[in-house]
mmCIF file of C-alpha atoms in Angstrom:
data_model
loop_
_atom_site.group_PDB
_atom_site.id
_atom_site.type_symbol
_atom_site.label_atom_id
_atom_site.label_comp_id
_atom_site.label_asym_id
_atom_site.label_seq_id
_atom_site.Cartn_x
_atom_site.Cartn_y
_atom_site.Cartn_z
ATOM 1 C CA GLY X 1 9.209 -9.016 -30.340
ATOM 2 C CA ALA X 2 6.145 -7.420 -28.081
ATOM 3 C CA GLY X 3 6.016 -8.721 -24.546
ATOM 4 C CA VAL X 4 2.950 -8.668 -22.363
ATOM 5 C CA SER X 5 2.140 -4.948 -21.864
ATOM 6 C CA GLN X 6 0.157 -3.624 -18.917
ATOM 7 C CA SER X 7 -1.470 -0.582 -18.082
ATOM 8 C CA PRO X 8 -1.358 1.837 -16.122
ATOM 9 C CA SER X 9 2.008 0.871 -14.727
ATOM 10 C CA ASN X 10 1.156 2.861 -11.374
ATOM 11 C CA LYS X 11 -2.633 3.473 -10.139
ATOM 12 C CA VAL X 12 -3.440 5.675 -6.794
ATOM 13 C CA THR X 13 -6.636 5.879 -5.790
ATOM 14 C CA GLU X 14 -9.033 6.467 -3.061
ATOM 15 C CA LYS X 15 -10.783 3.673 -0.700
ATOM 16 C CA GLY X 16 -13.952 2.750 -2.204
ATOM 17 C CA LYS X 17 -13.229 3.602 -5.795
ATOM 18 C CA ASP X 18 -13.413 1.228 -8.788
ATOM 19 C CA VAL X 19 -10.225 0.221 -10.628
ATOM 20 C CA GLU X 20 -9.661 -1.475 -13.987
ATOM 21 C CA LEU X 21 -6.543 -2.992 -14.814
ATOM 22 C CA ARG X 22 -5.558 -3.739 -18.482
ATOM 23 C CA CYS X 23 -3.383 -6.577 -19.706
ATOM 24 C CA ASP X 24 -2.414 -7.247 -23.689
ATOM 25 C CA PRO X 25 -0.703 -11.020 -23.962
ATOM 26 C CA ILE X 26 1.748 -11.746 -26.426
ATOM 27 C CA SER X 27 0.269 -12.545 -29.733
ATOM 28 C CA GLY X 28 -0.988 -16.187 -30.245
ATOM 29 C CA HIS X 29 -0.818 -16.966 -26.368
ATOM 30 C CA THR X 30 -3.918 -18.694 -25.531
ATOM 31 C CA ALA X 31 -3.110 -19.026 -21.892
ATOM 32 C CA LEU X 32 -3.541 -15.605 -19.605
ATOM 33 C CA TYR X 33 -2.731 -15.337 -16.196
ATOM 34 C CA TRP X 34 -3.472 -12.752 -13.541
ATOM 35 C CA TYR X 35 -1.479 -12.847 -10.125
ATOM 36 C CA ARG X 36 -1.200 -10.396 -7.102
ATOM 37 C CA GLN X 37 1.956 -9.371 -5.317
ATOM 38 C CA ARG X 38 1.702 -7.641 -1.734
ATOM 39 C CA LEU X 39 4.667 -6.408 -0.225
ATOM 40 C CA GLY X 40 6.907 -8.722 1.349
ATOM 41 C CA GLN X 41 4.761 -11.504 -0.071
ATOM 42 C CA GLY X 42 4.978 -14.259 -2.765
ATOM 43 C CA LEU X 43 2.885 -14.057 -5.828
ATOM 44 C CA GLU X 44 -0.665 -15.203 -5.805
ATOM 45 C CA PHE X 45 -2.781 -16.672 -8.365
ATOM 46 C CA LEU X 46 -5.864 -14.940 -8.985
ATOM 47 C CA ILE X 47 -7.655 -16.187 -12.162
ATOM 48 C CA TYR X 48 -6.654 -17.852 -15.375
ATOM 49 C CA PHE X 49 -7.905 -17.832 -18.988
ATOM 50 C CA GLN X 50 -7.256 -20.368 -21.673
ATOM 51 C CA GLY X 51 -9.156 -19.696 -25.100
ATOM 52 C CA ASN X 52 -12.933 -20.010 -24.697
ATOM 53 C CA SER X 53 -12.944 -21.976 -22.021
ATOM 54 C CA ALA X 54 -14.616 -20.746 -18.781
ATOM 55 C CA PRO X 55 -12.163 -19.236 -16.693
ATOM 56 C CA ASP X 56 -10.276 -20.378 -13.540
ATOM 57 C CA LYS X 57 -11.623 -17.900 -10.908
ATOM 58 C CA SER X 58 -10.400 -19.901 -7.563
ATOM 59 C CA GLY X 59 -7.708 -17.628 -6.527
ATOM 60 C CA LEU X 60 -9.825 -14.483 -6.396
ATOM 61 C CA PRO X 61 -10.173 -13.272 -3.012
ATOM 62 C CA SER X 62 -13.838 -11.854 -3.085
ATOM 63 C CA ASP X 63 -16.534 -10.894 -5.035
ATOM 64 C CA ARG X 64 -15.261 -7.154 -5.503
ATOM 65 C CA PHE X 65 -12.579 -8.629 -8.172
ATOM 66 C CA SER X 66 -13.699 -9.902 -11.792
ATOM 67 C CA ALA X 67 -12.010 -10.478 -14.803
ATOM 68 C CA GLU X 68 -12.915 -10.586 -18.409
ATOM 69 C CA ARG X 69 -10.845 -11.731 -21.617
ATOM 70 C CA THR X 70 -12.482 -11.536 -25.203
ATOM 71 C CA GLY X 71 -11.580 -14.305 -27.079
ATOM 72 C CA GLU X 72 -7.520 -14.668 -26.835
ATOM 73 C CA SER X 73 -7.027 -10.923 -26.462
ATOM 74 C CA VAL X 74 -6.839 -8.187 -24.111
ATOM 75 C CA SER X 75 -8.065 -9.059 -20.495
ATOM 76 C CA THR X 76 -9.183 -6.449 -18.051
ATOM 77 C CA LEU X 77 -8.974 -7.043 -13.977
ATOM 78 C CA THR X 78 -11.957 -4.918 -12.344
ATOM 79 C CA ILE X 79 -11.774 -4.160 -8.315
ATOM 80 C CA GLN X 80 -14.822 -2.600 -7.274
ATOM 81 C CA ARG X 81 -14.935 -0.882 -3.767
ATOM 82 C CA THR X 82 -11.091 -0.814 -3.285
ATOM 83 C CA GLN X 83 -9.774 -1.120 -0.065
ATOM 84 C CA GLN X 84 -6.360 -0.832 1.497
ATOM 85 C CA GLU X 85 -5.649 -4.207 1.653
ATOM 86 C CA ASP X 86 -5.855 -4.305 -2.255
ATOM 87 C CA SER X 87 -2.736 -2.336 -2.775
ATOM 88 C CA ALA X 88 -0.031 -4.637 -4.383
ATOM 89 C CA VAL X 89 1.588 -5.105 -7.643
ATOM 90 C CA TYR X 90 -0.849 -6.812 -10.053
ATOM 91 C CA LEU X 91 0.873 -9.308 -12.589
ATOM 92 C CA CYS X 92 -0.204 -10.358 -15.831
ATOM 93 C CA ALA X 93 1.402 -13.555 -17.599
ATOM 94 C CA SER X 94 0.730 -15.196 -20.786
ATOM 95 C CA SER X 95 1.636 -18.380 -22.476
ATOM 96 C CA LEU X 96 1.170 -20.561 -25.792
ATOM 97 C CA ASP X 97 -1.168 -22.753 -24.076
ATOM 98 C CA ALA X 98 -1.603 -24.279 -20.349
ATOM 99 C CA GLY X 99 -0.266 -27.702 -18.960
ATOM 100 C CA GLY X 100 2.956 -26.294 -17.406
ATOM 101 C CA ASN X 101 4.926 -27.197 -20.388
ATOM 102 C CA GLN X 102 5.045 -23.654 -22.115
ATOM 103 C CA PRO X 103 6.620 -20.905 -19.926
ATOM 104 C CA GLN X 104 4.658 -17.959 -18.750
ATOM 105 C CA HIS X 105 5.731 -14.706 -20.006
ATOM 106 C CA PHE X 106 5.503 -11.808 -17.082
ATOM 107 C CA GLY X 107 4.148 -8.298 -18.044
ATOM 108 C CA ASP X 108 6.024 -5.176 -15.910
ATOM 109 C CA GLY X 109 2.955 -5.179 -13.523
ATOM 110 C CA THR X 110 0.834 -2.251 -12.229
ATOM 111 C CA ARG X 111 1.360 -0.971 -8.890
ATOM 112 C CA LEU X 112 -2.004 -0.354 -6.972
ATOM 113 C CA SER X 113 -1.964 1.903 -4.056
ATOM 114 C CA ILE X 114 -5.498 2.295 -1.987
ATOM 115 C CA LEU X 115 -4.957 5.754 0.037
ATOM 116 C CA ALA A 1 -2.691 -25.946 1.260
ATOM 117 C CA GLN A 2 0.340 -26.501 -0.813
ATOM 118 C CA SER A 3 2.900 -23.912 -0.330
ATOM 119 C CA VAL A 4 6.642 -23.165 -1.408
ATOM 120 C CA SER A 5 9.089 -21.910 1.019
ATOM 121 C CA GLN A 6 12.237 -19.506 0.321
ATOM 122 C CA HIS A 7 14.119 -19.504 3.576
ATOM 123 C CA ASN A 8 16.534 -17.023 2.698
ATOM 124 C CA HIS A 9 14.891 -13.443 2.403
ATOM 125 C CA HIS A 10 17.795 -11.770 1.923
ATOM 126 C CA VAL A 11 21.231 -12.513 0.612
ATOM 127 C CA ILE A 12 24.074 -10.570 0.272
ATOM 128 C CA LEU A 13 27.670 -11.648 -1.212
ATOM 129 C CA SER A 14 30.633 -10.212 -2.923
ATOM 130 C CA GLU A 15 31.527 -11.160 -6.536
ATOM 131 C CA ALA A 16 33.123 -14.629 -7.425
ATOM 132 C CA ALA A 17 31.389 -15.804 -4.160
ATOM 133 C CA SER A 18 29.259 -19.223 -4.543
ATOM 134 C CA LEU A 19 25.513 -18.886 -4.262
ATOM 135 C CA GLU A 20 22.795 -21.377 -3.093
ATOM 136 C CA LEU A 21 19.159 -20.353 -2.597
ATOM 137 C CA GLY A 22 16.902 -22.726 -1.090
ATOM 138 C CA CYS A 23 13.799 -23.594 -2.116
ATOM 139 C CA ASN A 24 10.945 -26.460 -0.475
ATOM 140 C CA TYR A 25 7.643 -27.166 -1.293
ATOM 141 C CA SER A 26 4.786 -29.175 0.230
ATOM 142 C CA TYR A 27 3.354 -31.710 -2.221
ATOM 143 C CA GLY A 28 3.885 -35.628 -2.143
ATOM 144 C CA GLY A 29 2.762 -35.744 -5.890
ATOM 145 C CA THR A 30 4.343 -34.907 -9.183
ATOM 146 C CA VAL A 31 5.269 -31.242 -9.521
ATOM 147 C CA ASN A 32 6.708 -29.058 -12.537
ATOM 148 C CA LEU A 33 9.663 -26.673 -10.578
ATOM 149 C CA PHE A 34 10.681 -23.186 -11.513
ATOM 150 C CA TRP A 35 12.736 -20.205 -11.051
ATOM 151 C CA TYR A 36 11.982 -17.019 -11.806
ATOM 152 C CA VAL A 37 14.387 -13.712 -11.747
ATOM 153 C CA GLN A 38 13.089 -10.164 -11.423
ATOM 154 C CA TYR A 39 15.928 -7.548 -12.093
ATOM 155 C CA PRO A 40 15.620 -4.181 -10.654
ATOM 156 C CA GLY A 41 12.971 -2.478 -12.595
ATOM 157 C CA GLN A 42 12.270 -5.401 -15.079
ATOM 158 C CA HIS A 43 9.439 -7.762 -15.121
ATOM 159 C CA LEU A 44 10.101 -11.553 -14.135
ATOM 160 C CA GLN A 45 11.833 -13.855 -16.473
ATOM 161 C CA LEU A 46 12.104 -17.282 -16.476
ATOM 162 C CA LEU A 47 15.317 -18.400 -15.340
ATOM 163 C CA LEU A 48 15.386 -22.082 -15.681
ATOM 164 C CA LYS A 49 12.724 -25.056 -15.154
ATOM 165 C CA TYR A 50 12.540 -28.703 -14.365
ATOM 166 C CA PHE A 51 9.802 -31.136 -15.555
ATOM 167 C CA SER A 52 11.217 -34.293 -15.699
ATOM 168 C CA GLY A 53 14.386 -36.422 -16.253
ATOM 169 C CA ASP A 54 17.721 -35.112 -15.211
ATOM 170 C CA PRO A 55 17.217 -33.770 -11.834
ATOM 171 C CA LEU A 56 20.140 -31.352 -12.241
ATOM 172 C CA VAL A 57 18.987 -28.433 -14.290
ATOM 173 C CA LYS A 58 20.922 -25.754 -16.159
ATOM 174 C CA GLY A 59 19.285 -22.419 -16.937
ATOM 175 C CA ILE A 60 20.560 -18.887 -18.038
ATOM 176 C CA LYS A 61 23.330 -16.993 -17.280
ATOM 177 C CA GLY A 62 25.349 -20.021 -15.330
ATOM 178 C CA PHE A 63 22.384 -20.904 -13.030
ATOM 179 C CA GLU A 64 21.606 -24.320 -12.422
ATOM 180 C CA ALA A 65 19.062 -25.874 -9.901
ATOM 181 C CA GLU A 66 19.020 -29.632 -8.411
ATOM 182 C CA PHE A 67 15.555 -31.651 -7.697
ATOM 183 C CA ILE A 68 16.065 -33.741 -4.658
ATOM 184 C CA LYS A 69 12.709 -35.276 -4.600
ATOM 185 C CA SER A 70 13.137 -36.820 -0.989
ATOM 186 C CA LYS A 71 13.771 -33.517 0.335
ATOM 187 C CA PHE A 72 11.183 -31.686 -1.597
ATOM 188 C CA SER A 73 13.607 -28.990 -2.647
ATOM 189 C CA PHE A 74 14.831 -27.428 -5.687
ATOM 190 C CA ASN A 75 17.666 -25.206 -4.725
ATOM 191 C CA LEU A 76 19.087 -22.646 -7.032
ATOM 192 C CA ARG A 77 23.211 -22.227 -7.441
ATOM 193 C CA LYS A 78 25.702 -20.466 -9.242
ATOM 194 C CA PRO A 79 29.314 -20.996 -8.648
ATOM 195 C CA SER A 80 30.353 -17.603 -8.805
ATOM 196 C CA VAL A 81 28.137 -14.770 -8.849
ATOM 197 C CA GLN A 82 28.395 -11.110 -10.294
ATOM 198 C CA TRP A 83 26.805 -7.728 -9.810
ATOM 199 C CA SER A 84 24.402 -8.096 -12.278
ATOM 200 C CA ASP A 85 23.151 -11.048 -10.659
ATOM 201 C CA THR A 86 21.567 -8.656 -8.195
ATOM 202 C CA ALA A 87 17.764 -9.262 -8.432
ATOM 203 C CA GLU A 88 14.811 -10.949 -6.688
ATOM 204 C CA TYR A 89 15.014 -14.663 -7.014
ATOM 205 C CA PHE A 90 11.363 -16.501 -6.873
ATOM 206 C CA CYS A 91 11.052 -20.470 -6.665
ATOM 207 C CA ALA A 92 7.502 -21.762 -7.828
ATOM 208 C CA VAL A 93 5.577 -24.790 -8.431
ATOM 209 C CA MET A 94 3.348 -26.088 -10.523
ATOM 210 C CA LEU A 95 1.010 -29.345 -9.295
ATOM 211 C CA SER A 96 0.494 -32.376 -11.555
ATOM 212 C CA TYR A 97 -3.064 -32.164 -10.985
ATOM 213 C CA ASN A 98 -3.413 -28.434 -10.957
ATOM 214 C CA THR A 99 -1.583 -27.326 -14.127
ATOM 215 C CA ASP A 100 -3.466 -23.938 -14.465
ATOM 216 C CA LYS A 101 -1.409 -22.154 -12.003
ATOM 217 C CA LEU A 102 1.830 -21.703 -10.263
ATOM 218 C CA ILE A 103 2.397 -21.353 -6.369
ATOM 219 C CA PHE A 104 5.365 -18.944 -5.783
ATOM 220 C CA GLY A 105 7.554 -18.642 -2.563
ATOM 221 C CA THR A 106 7.964 -15.124 -1.079
ATOM 222 C CA GLY A 107 10.879 -14.730 -2.760
ATOM 223 C CA THR A 108 15.097 -13.870 -2.327
ATOM 224 C CA ARG A 109 16.692 -10.651 -2.735
ATOM 225 C CA LEU A 110 20.204 -11.046 -3.916
ATOM 226 C CA GLN A 111 22.903 -8.382 -3.487
ATOM 227 C CA VAL A 112 25.668 -8.752 -4.969
ATOM 228 C CA PHE A 113 28.653 -6.206 -4.045
ATOM 229 C CA PRO A 114 31.550 -5.597 -6.307
#
């Protein structure tokens, strides 16, 4: 069956530009997560959506980062005025629900390179 | 801040060798523990998880991990590795008071040579 789909798979952009990353979760999954993996580092939590509840934005590194999710479908992660330190692989994951009893299924990620 | 440590950053083994990858976390309360694997060119996949019960958990592809609460550890083991086990392995922890997110270690790159 279809897994978590992310697009684009690669994005190269100039410093200062805005970028938008997309995540299509597995159908029926109410929980959606965004993570960032910078070179040589572990995954860093960014934001979490659960159904129609207010998202947990506690991991967003600055106000240049924002994310939206419409209902239980697609999510977009937007980075405004990109900086070189934003270069990373951005991973999206979804699970049937939150609470830790359901495994998170990961997409292939978007590799973002800021020149 | 809570953290997860994977002390082996890069491990190189020959086929049939035994494997143990270390994972330690810094939190004294109840945790859920996970090992994820990322094969070259693929996305992260769940290898195994521990929530409660038997501290020795078995996962896919012959992997197992043991939760030792007194040592705050959740080491991954496999008695005999194969070339196809070449991948990056991530340990992750979910804290009991915040089940919204996983805290990941930095990963261990495993290379298995035939």
